[in-house]
Short mmCIF file of C-alpha atoms in Angstrom, two decimals:
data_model
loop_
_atom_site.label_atom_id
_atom_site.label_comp_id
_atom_site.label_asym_id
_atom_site.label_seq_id
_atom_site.Cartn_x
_atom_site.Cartn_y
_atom_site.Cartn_z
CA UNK A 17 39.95 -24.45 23.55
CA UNK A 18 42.59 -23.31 20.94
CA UNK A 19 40.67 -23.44 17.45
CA UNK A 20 37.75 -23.81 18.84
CA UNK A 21 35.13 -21.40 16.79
CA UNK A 22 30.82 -21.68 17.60
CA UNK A 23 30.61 -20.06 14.50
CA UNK A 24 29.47 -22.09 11.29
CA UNK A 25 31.80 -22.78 8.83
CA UNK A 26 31.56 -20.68 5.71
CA UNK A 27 31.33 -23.35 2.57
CA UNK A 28 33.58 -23.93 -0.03
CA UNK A 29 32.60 -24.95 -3.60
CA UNK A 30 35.36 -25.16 -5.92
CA UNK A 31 34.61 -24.23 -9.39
CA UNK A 32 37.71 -24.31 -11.41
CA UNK A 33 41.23 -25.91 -10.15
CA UNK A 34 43.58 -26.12 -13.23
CA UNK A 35 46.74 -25.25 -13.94
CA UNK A 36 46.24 -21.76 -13.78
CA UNK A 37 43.62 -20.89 -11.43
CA UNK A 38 41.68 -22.04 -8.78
CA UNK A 39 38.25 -20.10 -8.57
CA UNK A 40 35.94 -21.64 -5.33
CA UNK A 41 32.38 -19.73 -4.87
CA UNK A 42 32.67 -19.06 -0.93
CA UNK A 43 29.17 -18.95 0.82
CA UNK A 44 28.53 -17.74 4.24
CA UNK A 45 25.01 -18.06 6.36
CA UNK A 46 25.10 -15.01 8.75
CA UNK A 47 27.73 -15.31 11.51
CA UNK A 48 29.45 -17.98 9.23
CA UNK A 49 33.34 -17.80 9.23
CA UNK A 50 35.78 -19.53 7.26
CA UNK A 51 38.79 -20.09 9.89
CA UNK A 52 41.81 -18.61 10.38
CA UNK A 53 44.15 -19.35 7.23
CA UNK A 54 46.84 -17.78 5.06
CA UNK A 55 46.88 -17.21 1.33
CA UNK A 56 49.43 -19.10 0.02
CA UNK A 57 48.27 -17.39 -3.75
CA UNK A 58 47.31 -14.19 -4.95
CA UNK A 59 43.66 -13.50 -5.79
CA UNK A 60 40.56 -11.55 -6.64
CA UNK A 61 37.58 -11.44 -4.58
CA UNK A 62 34.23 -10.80 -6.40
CA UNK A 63 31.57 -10.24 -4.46
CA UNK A 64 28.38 -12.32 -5.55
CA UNK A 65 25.95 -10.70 -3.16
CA UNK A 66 26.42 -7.51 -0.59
CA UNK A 67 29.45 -8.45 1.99
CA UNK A 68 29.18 -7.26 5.65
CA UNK A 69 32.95 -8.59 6.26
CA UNK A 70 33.93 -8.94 9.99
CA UNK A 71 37.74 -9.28 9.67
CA UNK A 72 40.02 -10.56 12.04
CA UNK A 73 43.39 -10.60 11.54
CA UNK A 74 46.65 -9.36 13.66
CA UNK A 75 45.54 -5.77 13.37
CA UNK A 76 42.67 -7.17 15.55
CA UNK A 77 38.95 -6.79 14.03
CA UNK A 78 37.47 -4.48 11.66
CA UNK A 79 34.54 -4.15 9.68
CA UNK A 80 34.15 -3.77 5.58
CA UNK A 81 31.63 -3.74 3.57
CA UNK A 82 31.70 -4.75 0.04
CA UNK A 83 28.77 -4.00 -2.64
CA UNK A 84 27.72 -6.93 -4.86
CA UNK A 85 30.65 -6.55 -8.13
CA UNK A 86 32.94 -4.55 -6.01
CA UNK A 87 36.07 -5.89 -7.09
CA UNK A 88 39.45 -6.74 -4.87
CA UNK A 89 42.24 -8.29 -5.48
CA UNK A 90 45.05 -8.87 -2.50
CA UNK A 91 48.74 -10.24 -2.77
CA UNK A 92 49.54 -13.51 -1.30
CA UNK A 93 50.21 -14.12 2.35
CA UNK A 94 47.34 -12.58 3.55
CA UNK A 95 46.70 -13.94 6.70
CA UNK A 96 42.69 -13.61 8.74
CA UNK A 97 39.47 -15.07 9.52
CA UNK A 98 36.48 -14.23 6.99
CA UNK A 99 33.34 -13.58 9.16
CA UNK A 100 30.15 -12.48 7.49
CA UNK A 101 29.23 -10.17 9.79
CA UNK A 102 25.55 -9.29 8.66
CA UNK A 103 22.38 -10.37 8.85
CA UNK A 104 21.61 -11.71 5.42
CA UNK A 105 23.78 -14.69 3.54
CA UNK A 106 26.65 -13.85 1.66
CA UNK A 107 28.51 -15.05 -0.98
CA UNK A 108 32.13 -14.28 -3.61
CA UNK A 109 33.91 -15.97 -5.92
CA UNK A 110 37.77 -15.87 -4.88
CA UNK A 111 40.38 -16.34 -8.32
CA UNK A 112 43.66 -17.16 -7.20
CA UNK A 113 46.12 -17.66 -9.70
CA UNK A 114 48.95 -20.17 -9.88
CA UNK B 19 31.12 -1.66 -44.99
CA UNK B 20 33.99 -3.97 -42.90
CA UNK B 21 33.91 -3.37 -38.98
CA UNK B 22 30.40 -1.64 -39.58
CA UNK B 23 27.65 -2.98 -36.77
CA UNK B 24 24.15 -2.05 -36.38
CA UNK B 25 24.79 -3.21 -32.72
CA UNK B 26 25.05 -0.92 -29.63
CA UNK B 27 28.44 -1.66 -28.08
CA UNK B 28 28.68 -2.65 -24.63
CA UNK B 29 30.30 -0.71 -21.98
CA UNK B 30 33.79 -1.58 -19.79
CA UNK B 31 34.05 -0.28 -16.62
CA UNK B 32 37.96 -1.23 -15.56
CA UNK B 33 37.59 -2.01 -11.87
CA UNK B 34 41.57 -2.47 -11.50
CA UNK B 35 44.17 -1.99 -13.72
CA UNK B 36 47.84 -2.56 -11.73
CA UNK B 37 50.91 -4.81 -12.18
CA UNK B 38 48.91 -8.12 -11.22
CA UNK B 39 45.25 -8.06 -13.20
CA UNK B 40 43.55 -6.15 -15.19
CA UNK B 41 38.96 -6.43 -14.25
CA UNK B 42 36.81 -4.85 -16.31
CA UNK B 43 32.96 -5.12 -15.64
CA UNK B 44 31.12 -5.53 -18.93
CA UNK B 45 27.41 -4.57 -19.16
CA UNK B 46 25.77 -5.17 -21.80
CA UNK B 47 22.01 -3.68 -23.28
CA UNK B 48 20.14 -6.46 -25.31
CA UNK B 49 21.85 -6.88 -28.62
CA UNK B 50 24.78 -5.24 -27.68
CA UNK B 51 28.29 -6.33 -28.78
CA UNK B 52 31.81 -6.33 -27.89
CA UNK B 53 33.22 -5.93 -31.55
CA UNK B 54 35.72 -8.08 -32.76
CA UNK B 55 38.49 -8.86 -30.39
CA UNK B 56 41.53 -10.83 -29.73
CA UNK B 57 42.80 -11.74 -25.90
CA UNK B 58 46.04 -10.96 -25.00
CA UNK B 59 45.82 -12.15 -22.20
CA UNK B 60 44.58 -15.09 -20.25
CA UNK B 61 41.53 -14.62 -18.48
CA UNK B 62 38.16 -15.43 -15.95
CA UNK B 63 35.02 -14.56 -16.51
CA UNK B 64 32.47 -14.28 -13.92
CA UNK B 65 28.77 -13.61 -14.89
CA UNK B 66 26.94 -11.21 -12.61
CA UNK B 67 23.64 -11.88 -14.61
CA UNK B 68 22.05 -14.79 -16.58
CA UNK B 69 23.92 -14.66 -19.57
CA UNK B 70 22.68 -15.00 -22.79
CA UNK B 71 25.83 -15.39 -24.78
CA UNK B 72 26.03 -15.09 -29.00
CA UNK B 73 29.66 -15.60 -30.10
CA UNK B 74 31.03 -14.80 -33.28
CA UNK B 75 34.38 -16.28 -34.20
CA UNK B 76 36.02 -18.41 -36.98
CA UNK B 77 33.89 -20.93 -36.55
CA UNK B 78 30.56 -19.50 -37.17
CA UNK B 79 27.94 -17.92 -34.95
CA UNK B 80 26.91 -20.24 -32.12
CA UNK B 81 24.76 -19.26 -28.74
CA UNK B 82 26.04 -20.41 -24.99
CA UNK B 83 23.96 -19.72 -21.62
CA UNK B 84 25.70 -19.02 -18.25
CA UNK B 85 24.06 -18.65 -15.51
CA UNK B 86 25.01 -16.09 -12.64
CA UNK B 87 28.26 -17.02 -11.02
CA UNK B 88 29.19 -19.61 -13.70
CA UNK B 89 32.56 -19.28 -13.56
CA UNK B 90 34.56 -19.86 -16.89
CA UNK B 91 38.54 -19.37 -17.88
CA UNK B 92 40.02 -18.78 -21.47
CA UNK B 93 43.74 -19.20 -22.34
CA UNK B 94 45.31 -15.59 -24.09
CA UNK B 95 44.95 -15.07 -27.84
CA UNK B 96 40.69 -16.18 -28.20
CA UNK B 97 39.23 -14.66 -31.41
CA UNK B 98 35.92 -13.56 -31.21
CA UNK B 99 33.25 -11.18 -30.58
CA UNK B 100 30.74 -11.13 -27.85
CA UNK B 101 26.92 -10.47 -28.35
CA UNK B 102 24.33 -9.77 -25.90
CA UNK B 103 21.56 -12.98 -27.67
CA UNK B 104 19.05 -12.40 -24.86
CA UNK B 105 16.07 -10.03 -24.51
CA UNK B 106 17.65 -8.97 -20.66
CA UNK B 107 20.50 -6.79 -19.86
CA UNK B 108 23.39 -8.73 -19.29
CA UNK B 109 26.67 -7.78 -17.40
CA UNK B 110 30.18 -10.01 -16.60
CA UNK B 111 33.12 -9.31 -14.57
CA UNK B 112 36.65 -9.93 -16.42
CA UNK B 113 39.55 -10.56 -14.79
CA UNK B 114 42.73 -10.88 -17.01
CA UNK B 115 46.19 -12.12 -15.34
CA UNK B 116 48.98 -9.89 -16.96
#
């Protein structure tokens, strides 16, 4: 089944959506994921908590881990599914800018 | 003495500096200030800590609490300086849009 994914969904809260930015708080339960999807903006990923990222993309799958206040920032059209691959929750703000 | 302060300053760590953003992690000891400063640019802050906030601008002295992960943005040219008011080490991650 196309799209079909048994993981849970990763949740969204956003915090800020204004003219310039939108800044959501992403949290993931272990094994969470939040779907395949493009970024349509540039933005900054700030890690909230420890990341054990399980990335898929077209390059195929690949681990990365990210330490709580380890800063990235990626140009749009990014294009993947966001796993948390560990065992603990995780959570990042994401700042994209308009 | 102008510009003289009794406090300690507190300490930028630029995580990224390219064409797109400029984030800079500020920690700051209790008491510890930013010094007078104007933004350039326009810019998100995200707390990593509890923060105890003292600002100093034009308007007087007042105090503002974010918590961890509260989120806030700032249009370029804010006046101001930044104290650590709390009895706890405090730290925030910057990102400014260039």
């Amino acid at each position: 089944m196309p799209g079909y994914s048994a993981r849970p969904p990763a949740i969204p809260t956003i915090l800020i959506d204004d003219a310039v930015v939108r800044v959501t708080r992403w949290d993931f339960e272990p094994g969470a994921a939040t779907g395949h999807h493009v970024h349509g903006m540039g933005y900054v990923v700030v890690p909230m908590t420890d990341c054990q990222f399980l990335i898929e993309d077209a390059g195929g799958e690949r681990r990365v881990t990210s330490k709580a206040g380890e800063v990235y920032r990626r140009d749009a059209g990014v294009e993947h599914n966001v796993v948390n691959g560990g065992a603990e929750p995780m959570s990042f703000i994401e700042i994209e800018y308009k």
